[in-house]
Amino acid sequence: MSVLEDWMTAVCDELGLERGDIDRDLVLDLARDVAHGVARPGAPLTAYLLGLAVGRGAPARDAAARLTELAEAWGTEPAEPSEPSEPSEPSADAGAPAAQGDVPEQAGERVLDEA
């Protein structure tokens, strides 16, 4: 048995799931498609959302097929036109490498110092 199979068996036991009810390849294929078609962090999030949908009664194969189609089309659909914005001037440190330990801020969120 592979490490992945051992892990899946242990997780299923821990969560009270039947191992035979889990389609490993379905989830891994979906994660791959999202990671390559959308963004790598989207893969585990999409797998989680698929699990929520299935838990609420959606057929796993149907839901995964819809999500795969969405991921495959994600980068190919033309973006909606946005309002023109004012050109901004590059900052003095634009293009400079970030200092070690710097954590980029995400839009709208403050990053708190750990010190």
PDB file of C-alpha atoms in Angstrom:
ATOM      1  CA  MET A   1       0.000   0.000   0.000  1.00  0.00           C
ATOM      2  CA  SER A   2       1.286   3.518  -0.820  1.00  0.00           C
ATOM      3  CA  VAL A   3       1.774   6.307   1.692  1.00  0.00           C
ATOM      4  CA  LEU A   4      -1.201   8.114   0.142  1.00  0.00           C
ATOM      5  CA  GLU A   5      -3.439   5.060   0.513  1.00  0.00           C
ATOM      6  CA  ASP A   6      -2.286   4.593   4.118  1.00  0.00           C
ATOM      7  CA  TRP A   7      -3.051   8.274   4.784  1.00  0.00           C
ATOM      8  CA  MET A   8      -6.495   8.063   3.163  1.00  0.00           C
ATOM      9  CA  THR A   9      -7.362   4.967   5.157  1.00  0.00           C
ATOM     10  CA  ALA A  10      -6.282   6.662   8.399  1.00  0.00           C
ATOM     11  CA  VAL A  11      -8.262   9.829   7.565  1.00  0.00           C
ATOM     12  CA  CYS A  12     -11.366   7.838   6.646  1.00  0.00           C
ATOM     13  CA  ASP A  13     -11.097   5.894   9.911  1.00  0.00           C
ATOM     14  CA  GLU A  14     -10.648   9.129  11.873  1.00  0.00           C
ATOM     15  CA  LEU A  15     -13.668  10.793  10.239  1.00  0.00           C
ATOM     16  CA  GLY A  16     -15.885   7.697  10.194  1.00  0.00           C
ATOM     17  CA  LEU A  17     -15.987   7.492   6.400  1.00  0.00           C
ATOM     18  CA  GLU A  18     -16.025   4.394   4.244  1.00  0.00           C
ATOM     19  CA  ARG A  19     -12.811   4.279   2.184  1.00  0.00           C
ATOM     20  CA  GLY A  20     -14.719   2.724  -0.715  1.00  0.00           C
ATOM     21  CA  ASP A  21     -16.956   5.816  -0.918  1.00  0.00           C
ATOM     22  CA  ILE A  22     -13.993   8.100  -1.661  1.00  0.00           C
ATOM     23  CA  ASP A  23     -12.944   8.569  -5.298  1.00  0.00           C
ATOM     24  CA  ARG A  24      -9.318   9.609  -4.831  1.00  0.00           C
ATOM     25  CA  ASP A  25      -8.626  10.110  -8.528  1.00  0.00           C
ATOM     26  CA  LEU A  26     -11.691  12.302  -8.980  1.00  0.00           C
ATOM     27  CA  VAL A  27     -10.483  14.687  -6.267  1.00  0.00           C
ATOM     28  CA  LEU A  28      -6.853  14.623  -7.404  1.00  0.00           C
ATOM     29  CA  ASP A  29      -7.811  15.282 -11.038  1.00  0.00           C
ATOM     30  CA  LEU A  30      -9.996  18.211 -10.003  1.00  0.00           C
ATOM     31  CA  ALA A  31      -7.210  19.612  -7.803  1.00  0.00           C
ATOM     32  CA  ARG A  32      -4.754  19.333 -10.701  1.00  0.00           C
ATOM     33  CA  ASP A  33      -7.108  21.101 -13.099  1.00  0.00           C
ATOM     34  CA  VAL A  34      -7.705  23.956 -10.665  1.00  0.00           C
ATOM     35  CA  ALA A  35      -4.010  24.267  -9.771  1.00  0.00           C
ATOM     36  CA  HIS A  36      -3.031  24.529 -13.439  1.00  0.00           C
ATOM     37  CA  GLY A  37      -6.048  26.449 -14.751  1.00  0.00           C
ATOM     38  CA  VAL A  38      -6.732  28.871 -11.905  1.00  0.00           C
ATOM     39  CA  ALA A  39      -4.133  28.991  -9.117  1.00  0.00           C
ATOM     40  CA  ARG A  40      -2.326  26.454  -6.978  1.00  0.00           C
ATOM     41  CA  PRO A  41      -3.936  27.594  -3.705  1.00  0.00           C
ATOM     42  CA  GLY A  42      -7.309  27.090  -5.356  1.00  0.00           C
ATOM     43  CA  ALA A  43      -6.771  23.330  -5.510  1.00  0.00           C
ATOM     44  CA  PRO A  44      -7.264  22.461  -1.830  1.00  0.00           C
ATOM     45  CA  LEU A  45      -9.982  25.088  -1.450  1.00  0.00           C
ATOM     46  CA  THR A  46     -11.889  23.672  -4.404  1.00  0.00           C
ATOM     47  CA  ALA A  47     -11.520  20.132  -3.060  1.00  0.00           C
ATOM     48  CA  TYR A  48     -12.971  21.336   0.241  1.00  0.00           C
ATOM     49  CA  LEU A  49     -15.861  23.085  -1.514  1.00  0.00           C
ATOM     50  CA  LEU A  50     -16.517  19.938  -3.542  1.00  0.00           C
ATOM     51  CA  GLY A  51     -16.707  18.030  -0.268  1.00  0.00           C
ATOM     52  CA  LEU A  52     -19.207  20.527   1.127  1.00  0.00           C
ATOM     53  CA  ALA A  53     -21.349  20.225  -2.000  1.00  0.00           C
ATOM     54  CA  VAL A  54     -21.242  16.431  -1.875  1.00  0.00           C
ATOM     55  CA  GLY A  55     -22.092  16.519   1.828  1.00  0.00           C
ATOM     56  CA  ARG A  56     -25.166  18.537   0.921  1.00  0.00           C
ATOM     57  CA  GLY A  57     -26.260  15.946  -1.615  1.00  0.00           C
ATOM     58  CA  ALA A  58     -24.607  16.939  -4.899  1.00  0.00           C
ATOM     59  CA  PRO A  59     -23.377  13.945  -6.921  1.00  0.00           C
ATOM     60  CA  ALA A  60     -19.569  13.968  -6.686  1.00  0.00           C
ATOM     61  CA  ARG A  61     -18.886  13.208 -10.356  1.00  0.00           C
ATOM     62  CA  ASP A  62     -21.350  15.817 -11.606  1.00  0.00           C
ATOM     63  CA  ALA A  63     -20.067  18.523  -9.261  1.00  0.00           C
ATOM     64  CA  ALA A  64     -16.427  17.718 -10.082  1.00  0.00           C
ATOM     65  CA  ALA A  65     -17.170  17.814 -13.831  1.00  0.00           C
ATOM     66  CA  ARG A  66     -18.786  21.246 -13.488  1.00  0.00           C
ATOM     67  CA  LEU A  67     -15.833  22.553 -11.480  1.00  0.00           C
ATOM     68  CA  THR A  68     -13.345  21.104 -13.968  1.00  0.00           C
ATOM     69  CA  GLU A  69     -15.148  22.829 -16.828  1.00  0.00           C
ATOM     70  CA  LEU A  70     -15.113  26.081 -14.858  1.00  0.00           C
ATOM     71  CA  ALA A  71     -11.375  25.755 -14.144  1.00  0.00           C
ATOM     72  CA  GLU A  72     -10.524  24.904 -17.753  1.00  0.00           C
ATOM     73  CA  ALA A  73     -12.427  27.937 -19.025  1.00  0.00           C
ATOM     74  CA  TRP A  74     -11.182  30.246 -16.279  1.00  0.00           C
ATOM     75  CA  GLY A  75      -8.255  31.807 -18.148  1.00  0.00           C
ATOM     76  CA  THR A  76      -9.833  31.697 -21.586  1.00  0.00           C
ATOM     77  CA  GLU A  77     -12.942  33.798 -20.971  1.00  0.00           C
ATOM     78  CA  PRO A  78     -12.511  37.442 -21.911  1.00  0.00           C
ATOM     79  CA  ALA A  79     -12.409  39.739 -18.933  1.00  0.00           C
ATOM     80  CA  GLU A  80     -15.182  42.282 -18.595  1.00  0.00           C
ATOM     81  CA  PRO A  81     -13.996  45.765 -19.459  1.00  0.00           C
ATOM     82  CA  SER A  82     -13.181  47.826 -16.411  1.00  0.00           C
ATOM     83  CA  GLU A  83     -13.241  51.545 -15.966  1.00  0.00           C
ATOM     84  CA  PRO A  84      -9.993  53.229 -16.999  1.00  0.00           C
ATOM     85  CA  SER A  85      -7.832  54.100 -14.049  1.00  0.00           C
ATOM     86  CA  GLU A  86      -5.406  56.906 -13.524  1.00  0.00           C
ATOM     87  CA  PRO A  87      -1.857  55.883 -14.436  1.00  0.00           C
ATOM     88  CA  SER A  88       0.215  55.573 -11.326  1.00  0.00           C
ATOM     89  CA  GLU A  89       3.851  56.405 -10.935  1.00  0.00           C
ATOM     90  CA  PRO A  90       6.100  53.514  -9.932  1.00  0.00           C
ATOM     91  CA  SER A  91       7.439  53.766  -6.424  1.00  0.00           C
ATOM     92  CA  ALA A  92      11.132  54.141  -5.759  1.00  0.00           C
ATOM     93  CA  ASP A  93      11.446  50.562  -4.572  1.00  0.00           C
ATOM     94  CA  ALA A  94       9.353  49.023  -7.367  1.00  0.00           C
ATOM     95  CA  GLY A  95      11.102  45.938  -8.627  1.00  0.00           C
ATOM     96  CA  ALA A  96      13.415  45.785  -5.620  1.00  0.00           C
ATOM     97  CA  PRO A  97      13.490  42.408  -3.904  1.00  0.00           C
ATOM     98  CA  ALA A  98      11.581  42.202  -0.651  1.00  0.00           C
ATOM     99  CA  ALA A  99      13.621  42.107   2.502  1.00  0.00           C
ATOM    100  CA  GLN A 100      13.878  38.747   4.176  1.00  0.00           C
ATOM    101  CA  GLY A 101      10.955  38.244   6.538  1.00  0.00           C
ATOM    102  CA  ASP A 102       8.701  40.744   4.710  1.00  0.00           C
ATOM    103  CA  VAL A 103       5.195  39.430   4.246  1.00  0.00           C
ATOM    104  CA  PRO A 104       3.166  41.034   1.465  1.00  0.00           C
ATOM    105  CA  GLU A 105      -0.136  42.540   2.475  1.00  0.00           C
ATOM    106  CA  GLN A 106      -3.288  41.291   0.848  1.00  0.00           C
ATOM    107  CA  ALA A 107      -5.727  43.846  -0.422  1.00  0.00           C
ATOM    108  CA  GLY A 108      -7.804  45.258   2.399  1.00  0.00           C
ATOM    109  CA  GLU A 109      -6.022  43.350   5.152  1.00  0.00           C
ATOM    110  CA  ARG A 110      -3.451  44.651   7.575  1.00  0.00           C
ATOM    111  CA  VAL A 111      -0.511  42.454   8.354  1.00  0.00           C
ATOM    112  CA  LEU A 112       0.422  42.569  12.021  1.00  0.00           C
ATOM    113  CA  ASP A 113       4.013  42.392  13.132  1.00  0.00           C
ATOM    114  CA  GLU A 114       4.798  39.276  15.107  1.00  0.00           C
ATOM    115  CA  ALA A 115       7.486  41.046  17.154  1.00  0.00           C
TER     116      ALA A 115
END
